[in-house]
């Protein structure tokens, strides 16, 4: 139970930061309900978008005090934003949720453990790429030294929380980056692009980054990869750490706008959505408002760039004439924020030697949602298990996605369903690079 003073502070914070006009946009029509994964699982109105908006409004107006039930309702939201395209009134639910979480994070007195975790994550790992590289480098040593084999054999991960043990088991073999962008003949290029390499993508999924640059260059792009990039800030923003997110945004804007490029490319759906909303994040900053708009207007997901490069009009064939059944799991933010969903499907449908099968509810969240599967693991696994029933129905051999969190979650779902010998999960770029021949 929250104390009265905290409740007053949060009410005042909501009045200052949670936009009343946006709250009143909600007509309570209920179109969001079947789009919301947590409502689908619980059938509890407090766990629906319109229910959470009603709670925010009631706290803001002082009709109810802030307490543990309010915090639980907001924390249980995945932030997938599937409610936004479903909403006929165009309610900006994502910005309301971020504002509310920002107030709660600022006004609550965190425990020592919470303070330590946030400080380590947001002030070090996701702020300093060298520290992220060092941590992931340690994991690479652990994987390659034989320690992982010993740990697996002795089942030592059983001492960890179950979700951490399961995620450790599906972690990819970590590699160092092998490839950097090469200078191109500018007279032959299609576009000049800057590549945002990201945090986890550039460490845990470094091979995918290498494949992304190789593919863009092969299709005629001149690629630059600015040094000194910061984390996009998505995890900060979704966790109520908006000031830290703004710091990272400003650093990336300064760095990337030095480059005269047609597009700023990313290959992680969750990152891309946050990058495309830097203009909203910094709308009240007179020094960065216009720069943020310029930056956001140049953001493009790799599948959208491949579409602009007419990849699906080339002859795409599976290597060695292999035959595959494919399906696609949407990255929530790529679909719901950036409205990118046809482009990856167009590519997959054009592959000779592959049959594309659309998954039921492919647009619904897989339950990963940043660190959601760590902090709300019970709900995350319920959502994942429901997702896997639809995956199995496709009889696909390869599940394609476009976001690192989704990729790990789908790998975990495949393992939990006992399907490791029947299917695998791949990032769309790795599928194109490793499984296809492109006749240009």
Short mmCIF file of C-alpha atoms in Angstrom, two decimals:
data_model
loop_
_atom_site.label_atom_id
_atom_site.label_comp_id
_atom_site.label_asym_id
_atom_site.label_seq_id
_atom_site.Cartn_x
_atom_site.Cartn_y
_atom_site.Cartn_z
CA UNK A 1 0.00 0.00 0.00
CA UNK A 2 1.51 3.31 -1.08
CA UNK A 3 1.60 6.13 1.49
CA UNK A 4 -0.56 9.25 1.22
CA UNK A 5 2.35 11.60 0.50
CA UNK A 6 3.53 9.44 -2.41
CA UNK A 7 0.00 9.28 -3.77
CA UNK A 8 -0.22 13.09 -3.74
CA UNK A 9 3.16 13.46 -5.47
CA UNK A 10 2.16 11.01 -8.18
CA UNK A 11 -1.19 12.72 -8.68
CA UNK A 12 0.63 16.04 -9.12
CA UNK A 13 3.11 14.40 -11.49
CA UNK A 14 0.27 12.95 -13.56
CA UNK A 15 -1.33 16.41 -13.73
CA UNK A 16 1.92 17.87 -15.01
CA UNK A 17 3.03 15.13 -17.41
CA UNK A 18 0.12 12.83 -18.37
CA UNK A 19 -1.71 14.73 -21.11
CA UNK A 20 -5.38 15.19 -20.19
CA UNK A 21 -6.40 15.72 -23.82
CA UNK A 22 -4.90 12.38 -24.81
CA UNK A 23 -6.68 10.67 -21.92
CA UNK A 24 -10.00 12.15 -23.02
CA UNK A 25 -9.45 10.91 -26.58
CA UNK A 26 -10.35 7.40 -25.37
CA UNK A 27 -14.05 6.77 -26.15
CA UNK A 28 -14.15 3.52 -24.10
CA UNK A 29 -15.40 1.69 -27.22
CA UNK A 30 -13.48 -1.53 -26.49
CA UNK A 31 -11.91 -2.04 -29.93
CA UNK A 32 -8.56 -2.30 -28.13
CA UNK A 33 -9.60 -5.27 -25.99
CA UNK A 34 -9.01 -8.16 -28.44
CA UNK A 35 -5.73 -6.54 -29.52
CA UNK A 36 -4.33 -6.45 -25.98
CA UNK A 37 -2.40 -9.62 -25.00
CA UNK A 38 -2.77 -9.10 -21.25
CA UNK A 39 -6.52 -8.57 -21.52
CA UNK A 40 -6.83 -11.64 -23.75
CA UNK A 41 -5.10 -13.69 -21.03
CA UNK A 42 -6.82 -12.26 -17.94
CA UNK A 43 -10.16 -10.82 -19.19
CA UNK A 44 -9.55 -8.23 -16.47
CA UNK A 45 -10.54 -4.68 -17.45
CA UNK A 46 -7.66 -3.26 -15.39
CA UNK A 47 -5.30 -5.10 -17.73
CA UNK A 48 -6.74 -3.57 -20.90
CA UNK A 49 -5.71 -0.30 -22.60
CA UNK A 50 -8.99 1.46 -21.87
CA UNK A 51 -8.87 0.19 -18.29
CA UNK A 52 -5.36 1.53 -17.80
CA UNK A 53 -6.36 4.87 -19.35
CA UNK A 54 -9.28 5.05 -16.92
CA UNK A 55 -6.88 4.34 -14.05
CA UNK A 56 -4.46 7.07 -15.20
CA UNK A 57 -7.33 9.54 -15.50
CA UNK A 58 -8.70 8.62 -12.07
CA UNK A 59 -5.28 9.03 -10.41
CA UNK A 60 -4.75 12.33 -12.23
CA UNK A 61 -8.09 13.68 -11.03
CA UNK A 62 -7.70 12.35 -7.49
CA UNK A 63 -10.65 9.98 -7.76
CA UNK A 64 -8.49 7.06 -6.63
CA UNK A 65 -5.15 7.06 -4.78
CA UNK A 66 -2.02 5.65 -6.27
CA UNK A 67 -1.45 2.23 -4.73
CA UNK A 68 0.00 -1.18 -5.51
CA UNK A 69 -2.97 -2.16 -7.71
CA UNK A 70 -2.45 0.89 -9.91
CA UNK A 71 1.25 0.15 -10.25
CA UNK A 72 0.56 -3.51 -11.02
CA UNK A 73 -1.95 -2.61 -13.75
CA UNK A 74 0.56 -0.33 -15.48
CA UNK A 75 3.54 -2.63 -14.95
CA UNK A 76 1.70 -5.61 -16.45
CA UNK A 77 1.32 -3.75 -19.75
CA UNK A 78 3.73 -5.06 -22.38
CA UNK A 79 3.87 -1.69 -24.12
CA UNK A 80 3.36 -3.52 -27.42
CA UNK A 81 1.00 -0.75 -28.61
CA UNK A 82 -1.22 -3.13 -30.55
CA UNK A 83 -4.10 -1.04 -29.19
CA UNK A 84 -3.04 1.98 -31.26
CA UNK A 85 -3.77 0.67 -34.79
CA UNK A 86 -6.94 -0.93 -33.38
CA UNK A 87 -8.19 2.38 -31.94
CA UNK A 88 -10.66 4.32 -34.14
CA UNK A 89 -9.97 7.51 -32.15
CA UNK A 90 -6.20 7.38 -32.59
CA UNK A 91 -5.44 7.42 -28.86
CA UNK A 92 -1.69 7.86 -28.26
CA UNK A 93 -1.53 5.15 -25.64
CA UNK A 94 2.24 4.67 -25.85
CA UNK A 95 3.05 8.24 -24.85
CA UNK A 96 0.50 8.12 -22.00
CA UNK A 97 2.05 4.94 -20.63
CA UNK A 98 5.60 6.29 -20.85
CA UNK A 99 4.61 9.53 -19.10
CA UNK A 100 2.85 7.65 -16.30
CA UNK A 101 5.75 5.28 -15.78
CA UNK A 102 8.20 8.18 -15.80
CA UNK A 103 6.29 9.91 -12.98
CA UNK A 104 6.06 6.72 -10.90
CA UNK A 105 9.75 5.91 -11.41
CA UNK A 106 10.74 9.42 -10.37
CA UNK A 107 8.48 9.77 -7.33
CA UNK A 108 8.78 6.31 -5.81
CA UNK A 109 11.65 5.63 -3.46
CA UNK A 110 13.23 2.56 -5.06
CA UNK A 111 14.72 -0.24 -3.03
CA UNK A 112 18.49 -0.59 -2.89
CA UNK A 113 18.21 -3.55 -5.28
CA UNK A 114 16.04 -1.61 -7.77
CA UNK A 115 18.38 1.37 -7.60
CA UNK A 116 21.43 -0.82 -8.20
CA UNK A 117 19.85 -2.64 -11.14
CA UNK A 118 18.71 0.58 -12.81
CA UNK A 119 22.04 2.29 -12.22
CA UNK A 120 23.98 -0.64 -13.66
CA UNK A 121 21.71 -1.04 -16.66
CA UNK A 122 20.91 2.53 -17.63
CA UNK A 123 23.96 4.45 -16.46
CA UNK A 124 26.54 1.88 -17.53
CA UNK A 125 25.61 -1.04 -19.82
CA UNK A 126 23.12 0.78 -22.04
CA UNK A 127 25.04 4.03 -21.96
CA UNK A 128 28.61 2.92 -22.52
CA UNK A 129 29.16 0.56 -25.44
CA UNK A 130 32.61 -0.38 -24.13
CA UNK A 131 31.04 -1.75 -20.94
CA UNK A 132 28.42 -3.64 -22.92
CA UNK A 133 31.19 -5.10 -25.11
CA UNK A 134 33.14 -6.12 -22.01
CA UNK A 135 30.16 -7.90 -20.48
CA UNK A 136 29.27 -9.73 -23.67
CA UNK A 137 32.94 -10.55 -24.20
CA UNK A 138 32.91 -12.30 -20.83
CA UNK A 139 29.89 -14.32 -21.93
CA UNK A 140 31.74 -15.26 -25.13
CA UNK A 141 34.68 -16.53 -23.06
CA UNK A 142 32.24 -18.49 -20.90
CA UNK A 143 30.72 -20.11 -24.00
CA UNK A 144 33.99 -20.96 -25.71
CA UNK A 145 36.17 -21.96 -22.75
CA UNK A 146 34.20 -25.10 -22.01
CA UNK A 147 32.64 -23.61 -18.88
CA UNK A 148 29.19 -23.56 -20.47
CA UNK A 149 29.42 -27.26 -21.31
CA UNK A 150 30.34 -28.06 -17.72
CA UNK A 151 27.53 -25.87 -16.37
CA UNK A 152 25.03 -27.52 -18.73
CA UNK A 153 26.22 -31.02 -17.86
CA UNK A 154 25.98 -30.39 -14.14
CA UNK A 155 22.71 -28.42 -14.56
CA UNK A 156 24.13 -25.61 -12.46
CA UNK A 157 21.75 -23.06 -13.99
CA UNK A 158 19.01 -24.58 -11.83
CA UNK A 159 20.09 -22.17 -9.09
CA UNK A 160 18.97 -19.26 -11.29
CA UNK A 161 15.37 -18.07 -11.61
CA UNK A 162 13.67 -20.35 -14.14
CA UNK A 163 13.28 -17.67 -16.81
CA UNK A 164 16.99 -16.74 -16.66
CA UNK A 165 17.97 -20.39 -16.91
CA UNK A 166 15.71 -20.87 -19.94
CA UNK A 167 16.99 -17.74 -21.70
CA UNK A 168 20.59 -18.77 -21.06
CA UNK A 169 19.87 -22.05 -22.82
CA UNK A 170 18.77 -20.33 -26.05
CA UNK A 171 21.44 -17.63 -26.10
CA UNK A 172 23.22 -17.65 -29.48
CA UNK A 173 26.91 -18.38 -29.75
CA UNK A 174 28.41 -14.93 -29.41
CA UNK A 175 30.89 -13.83 -32.04
CA UNK A 176 33.01 -10.74 -32.55
CA UNK A 177 32.05 -8.38 -35.34
CA UNK A 178 33.84 -9.59 -38.47
CA UNK A 179 32.87 -6.99 -41.03
CA UNK A 180 32.84 -3.21 -41.28
CA UNK A 181 31.35 -1.04 -43.98
CA UNK A 182 33.50 -0.69 -47.10
CA UNK A 183 33.85 2.45 -49.21
CA UNK A 184 31.70 2.32 -52.33
CA UNK A 185 31.89 3.97 -55.71
CA UNK A 186 29.40 6.80 -55.22
CA UNK A 187 28.52 6.88 -58.94
CA UNK A 188 27.05 3.36 -58.68
CA UNK A 189 25.27 3.55 -55.35
CA UNK A 190 21.51 3.43 -54.85
CA UNK A 191 21.48 5.14 -51.46
CA UNK A 192 23.97 6.37 -48.92
CA UNK A 193 22.88 5.11 -45.51
CA UNK A 194 24.11 5.29 -41.94
CA UNK A 195 23.78 2.06 -39.96
CA UNK A 196 22.71 2.20 -36.32
CA UNK A 197 24.39 -0.86 -34.90
CA UNK A 198 22.60 -0.93 -31.52
CA UNK A 199 23.60 -2.48 -28.20
CA UNK A 200 22.51 -6.11 -28.17
CA UNK A 201 22.54 -6.31 -31.96
CA UNK A 202 26.18 -5.24 -32.05
CA UNK A 203 27.25 -7.68 -29.33
CA UNK A 204 24.96 -10.67 -28.81
CA UNK A 205 23.77 -10.61 -32.44
CA UNK A 206 26.92 -9.28 -34.08
CA UNK A 207 26.65 -11.78 -36.93
CA UNK A 208 23.29 -10.26 -37.91
CA UNK A 209 24.88 -6.81 -38.03
CA UNK A 210 27.64 -8.13 -40.30
CA UNK A 211 25.01 -9.71 -42.55
CA UNK A 212 23.00 -6.49 -42.65
CA UNK A 213 25.92 -4.39 -43.85
CA UNK A 214 26.99 -7.01 -46.40
CA UNK A 215 23.47 -7.22 -47.79
CA UNK A 216 23.05 -3.45 -48.08
CA UNK A 217 26.38 -3.11 -49.86
CA UNK A 218 25.61 -5.98 -52.20
CA UNK A 219 22.40 -4.21 -53.22
CA UNK A 220 24.28 -1.03 -54.06
CA UNK A 221 24.23 1.05 -50.88
CA UNK A 222 27.11 3.08 -49.57
CA UNK A 223 27.12 2.34 -45.85
CA UNK A 224 28.66 4.36 -43.04
CA UNK A 225 28.70 3.18 -39.43
CA UNK A 226 29.34 6.17 -37.14
CA UNK A 227 31.59 5.48 -34.17
CA UNK A 228 30.54 6.32 -30.63
CA UNK A 229 26.85 5.46 -31.00
CA UNK A 230 24.64 5.31 -27.91
CA UNK A 231 21.86 2.88 -27.06
CA UNK A 232 18.66 4.07 -28.75
CA UNK A 233 17.07 4.65 -25.33
CA UNK A 234 14.06 2.37 -25.82
CA UNK A 235 14.63 0.34 -22.66
CA UNK A 236 15.12 3.56 -20.69
CA UNK A 237 11.95 5.10 -22.06
CA UNK A 238 9.79 2.04 -21.51
CA UNK A 239 11.07 1.73 -17.93
CA UNK A 240 10.25 5.31 -16.95
CA UNK A 241 13.80 6.63 -17.32
CA UNK A 242 12.96 9.36 -19.85
CA UNK A 243 15.78 11.73 -18.91
CA UNK A 244 18.39 9.06 -19.62
CA UNK A 245 16.61 8.24 -22.88
CA UNK A 246 16.81 11.90 -23.88
CA UNK A 247 20.55 11.99 -23.20
CA UNK A 248 21.11 9.01 -25.47
CA UNK A 249 18.85 10.50 -28.14
CA UNK A 250 20.78 13.77 -28.23
CA UNK A 251 24.07 11.91 -28.54
CA UNK A 252 22.80 9.87 -31.49
CA UNK A 253 21.25 12.88 -33.18
CA UNK A 254 24.52 14.86 -32.97
CA UNK A 255 26.49 11.90 -34.29
CA UNK A 256 24.26 10.75 -37.14
CA UNK A 257 23.28 14.14 -38.50
CA UNK A 258 26.96 14.82 -39.17
CA UNK A 259 26.57 12.26 -41.95
CA UNK A 260 24.83 13.35 -45.14
CA UNK A 261 22.80 10.22 -45.78
CA UNK A 262 19.49 9.29 -47.33
CA UNK A 263 18.46 6.98 -44.49
CA UNK A 264 19.47 5.90 -41.00
CA UNK A 265 19.01 2.12 -41.02
CA UNK A 266 18.34 -0.22 -38.10
CA UNK A 267 17.62 -3.96 -37.94
CA UNK A 268 15.83 -4.14 -34.57
CA UNK A 269 12.12 -3.36 -34.63
CA UNK A 270 11.93 -2.18 -31.03
CA UNK A 271 14.87 0.18 -31.45
CA UNK A 272 13.56 1.50 -34.75
CA UNK A 273 10.22 2.52 -33.25
CA UNK A 274 11.87 4.50 -30.46
CA UNK A 275 14.33 6.11 -32.88
CA UNK A 276 11.46 7.18 -35.12
CA UNK A 277 9.87 8.93 -32.14
CA UNK A 278 12.85 11.04 -31.07
CA UNK A 279 10.80 13.96 -32.42
CA UNK A 280 8.15 13.24 -29.78
CA UNK A 281 10.72 12.56 -27.06
CA UNK A 282 12.43 15.93 -27.60
CA UNK A 283 9.44 18.01 -28.71
CA UNK A 284 9.85 20.39 -25.75
CA UNK A 285 13.60 20.90 -26.19
CA UNK A 286 14.15 24.08 -28.26
CA UNK A 287 17.73 23.06 -29.09
CA UNK A 288 16.82 19.62 -30.43
CA UNK A 289 13.20 19.80 -31.59
CA UNK A 290 13.98 20.39 -35.28
CA UNK A 291 17.07 18.18 -35.25
CA UNK A 292 15.04 15.34 -33.73
CA UNK A 293 12.42 15.72 -36.47
CA UNK A 294 15.14 15.55 -39.13
CA UNK A 295 16.65 12.47 -37.48
CA UNK A 296 13.34 10.65 -37.09
CA UNK A 297 12.35 11.32 -40.67
CA UNK A 298 15.44 9.42 -41.84
CA UNK A 299 14.87 6.29 -39.75
CA UNK A 300 14.11 3.15 -41.75
CA UNK A 301 13.95 -0.54 -40.89
CA UNK A 302 16.14 -2.91 -42.89
CA UNK A 303 13.13 -4.71 -44.45
CA UNK A 304 11.72 -1.37 -45.63
CA UNK A 305 15.08 -0.47 -47.14
CA UNK A 306 15.26 -3.86 -48.87
CA UNK A 307 11.82 -3.16 -50.27
CA UNK A 308 12.99 0.21 -51.60
CA UNK A 309 15.93 -1.63 -53.17
CA UNK A 310 13.42 -4.01 -54.85
CA UNK A 311 14.95 -7.09 -53.26
CA UNK A 312 11.82 -9.17 -53.84
CA UNK A 313 12.00 -8.39 -57.56
CA UNK A 314 15.35 -10.15 -57.81
CA UNK A 315 15.47 -13.93 -58.14
CA UNK A 316 15.66 -15.26 -54.58
CA UNK A 317 16.33 -18.99 -54.40
CA UNK A 318 17.05 -21.31 -51.50
CA UNK A 319 20.59 -22.65 -51.46
CA UNK A 320 21.05 -26.21 -52.75
CA UNK A 321 17.38 -26.19 -53.85
CA UNK A 322 16.27 -26.84 -50.29
CA UNK A 323 12.53 -26.59 -49.58
CA UNK A 324 11.28 -24.70 -46.54
CA UNK A 325 7.99 -23.73 -44.97
CA UNK A 326 8.27 -20.21 -43.52
CA UNK A 327 6.18 -18.09 -41.20
CA UNK A 328 6.69 -14.62 -39.79
CA UNK A 329 6.22 -13.22 -36.27
CA UNK A 330 5.80 -9.44 -36.26
CA UNK A 331 7.90 -7.24 -34.05
CA UNK A 332 5.18 -5.31 -32.18
CA UNK A 333 6.80 -1.91 -32.44
CA UNK A 334 7.85 -2.41 -36.04
CA UNK A 335 4.24 -3.13 -36.95
CA UNK A 336 2.29 -0.97 -34.51
CA UNK A 337 4.52 2.10 -34.45
CA UNK A 338 6.38 2.09 -37.76
CA UNK A 339 3.53 0.34 -39.63
CA UNK A 340 5.96 -2.06 -41.32
CA UNK A 341 4.39 -5.47 -41.94
CA UNK A 342 3.94 -6.02 -45.69
CA UNK A 343 7.61 -5.56 -46.61
CA UNK A 344 9.08 -8.59 -44.82
CA UNK A 345 6.17 -10.74 -46.01
CA UNK A 346 6.68 -9.63 -49.62
CA UNK A 347 10.31 -10.72 -49.39
CA UNK A 348 9.52 -14.12 -47.87
CA UNK A 349 6.70 -14.81 -50.35
CA UNK A 350 9.05 -14.18 -53.28
CA UNK A 351 11.55 -16.93 -52.32
CA UNK A 352 11.75 -19.79 -54.81
CA UNK A 353 11.93 -23.03 -52.86
CA UNK A 354 9.94 -21.76 -49.89
CA UNK A 355 6.28 -21.80 -48.98
CA UNK A 356 5.11 -18.88 -46.86
CA UNK A 357 2.31 -19.61 -44.35
CA UNK A 358 0.72 -16.72 -42.47
CA UNK A 359 0.50 -17.36 -38.75
CA UNK A 360 -2.75 -16.70 -36.90
CA UNK A 361 -2.38 -13.60 -34.73
CA UNK A 362 1.14 -12.97 -35.99
CA UNK A 363 0.56 -9.33 -35.06
CA UNK A 364 0.08 -10.17 -31.37
CA UNK A 365 3.00 -9.85 -28.97
CA UNK A 366 5.17 -12.88 -28.24
CA UNK A 367 5.66 -11.76 -24.62
CA UNK A 368 9.26 -10.57 -24.85
CA UNK A 369 8.73 -6.78 -24.74
CA UNK A 370 12.23 -5.64 -23.77
CA UNK A 371 12.83 -6.94 -20.25
CA UNK A 372 9.17 -7.81 -19.66
CA UNK A 373 9.90 -11.55 -19.83
CA UNK A 374 12.33 -11.08 -16.93
CA UNK A 375 10.17 -8.95 -14.64
CA UNK A 376 6.75 -10.39 -15.54
CA UNK A 377 7.82 -13.90 -16.47
CA UNK A 378 4.56 -15.65 -15.56
CA UNK A 379 2.43 -13.50 -17.88
CA UNK A 380 5.17 -13.54 -20.53
CA UNK A 381 5.20 -17.34 -20.63
CA UNK A 382 1.39 -17.52 -20.84
CA UNK A 383 1.50 -15.23 -23.87
CA UNK A 384 4.39 -17.18 -25.39
CA UNK A 385 2.68 -20.55 -24.94
CA UNK A 386 -0.46 -19.20 -26.65
CA UNK A 387 1.74 -17.89 -29.46
CA UNK A 388 3.38 -21.26 -29.92
CA UNK A 389 0.05 -22.98 -30.57
CA UNK A 390 -0.32 -20.72 -33.61
CA UNK A 391 3.31 -21.30 -34.64
CA UNK A 392 2.79 -25.07 -34.54
CA UNK A 393 -0.36 -24.78 -36.66
CA UNK A 394 1.70 -23.33 -39.54
CA UNK A 395 3.96 -26.43 -39.59
CA UNK A 396 6.78 -24.03 -40.42
CA UNK A 397 10.39 -25.13 -40.35
CA UNK A 398 11.67 -21.56 -39.93
CA UNK A 399 10.08 -18.76 -37.92
CA UNK A 400 11.31 -15.36 -39.13
CA UNK A 401 11.29 -12.19 -37.06
CA UNK A 402 12.91 -8.74 -37.10
CA UNK A 403 13.83 -7.95 -33.52
CA UNK A 404 16.40 -9.47 -31.11
CA UNK A 405 14.03 -9.80 -28.16
CA UNK A 406 11.41 -11.49 -30.32
CA UNK A 407 14.06 -13.79 -31.75
CA UNK A 408 15.20 -15.01 -28.31
CA UNK A 409 11.59 -15.36 -27.19
CA UNK A 410 10.67 -17.46 -30.23
CA UNK A 411 13.76 -19.64 -29.66
CA UNK A 412 12.59 -20.09 -26.10
CA UNK A 413 9.06 -20.91 -27.27
CA UNK A 414 10.38 -23.54 -29.67
CA UNK A 415 12.38 -25.15 -26.85
CA UNK A 416 9.46 -25.05 -24.40
CA UNK A 417 7.24 -26.72 -27.02
CA UNK A 418 9.84 -29.47 -27.64
CA UNK A 419 10.19 -28.49 -31.30
CA UNK A 420 13.95 -27.92 -31.47
CA UNK A 421 14.41 -30.74 -34.01
CA UNK A 422 11.57 -29.52 -36.21
CA UNK A 423 11.94 -25.75 -36.48
CA UNK A 424 14.24 -22.83 -35.80
CA UNK A 425 13.89 -19.08 -35.39
CA UNK A 426 15.95 -16.63 -37.47
CA UNK A 427 16.28 -12.90 -38.00
CA UNK A 428 15.13 -12.04 -41.51
CA UNK A 429 18.59 -10.77 -42.49
CA UNK A 430 20.29 -13.99 -41.37
CA UNK A 431 17.73 -16.01 -43.30
CA UNK A 432 18.42 -14.03 -46.47
CA UNK A 433 22.19 -14.15 -46.03
CA UNK A 434 22.57 -17.79 -44.92
CA UNK A 435 19.76 -19.59 -46.72
CA UNK A 436 19.25 -17.75 -50.00
CA UNK A 437 21.00 -17.11 -53.27
CA UNK A 438 20.30 -13.70 -54.80
CA UNK A 439 20.59 -13.38 -58.56
CA UNK A 440 21.11 -9.69 -59.24
#
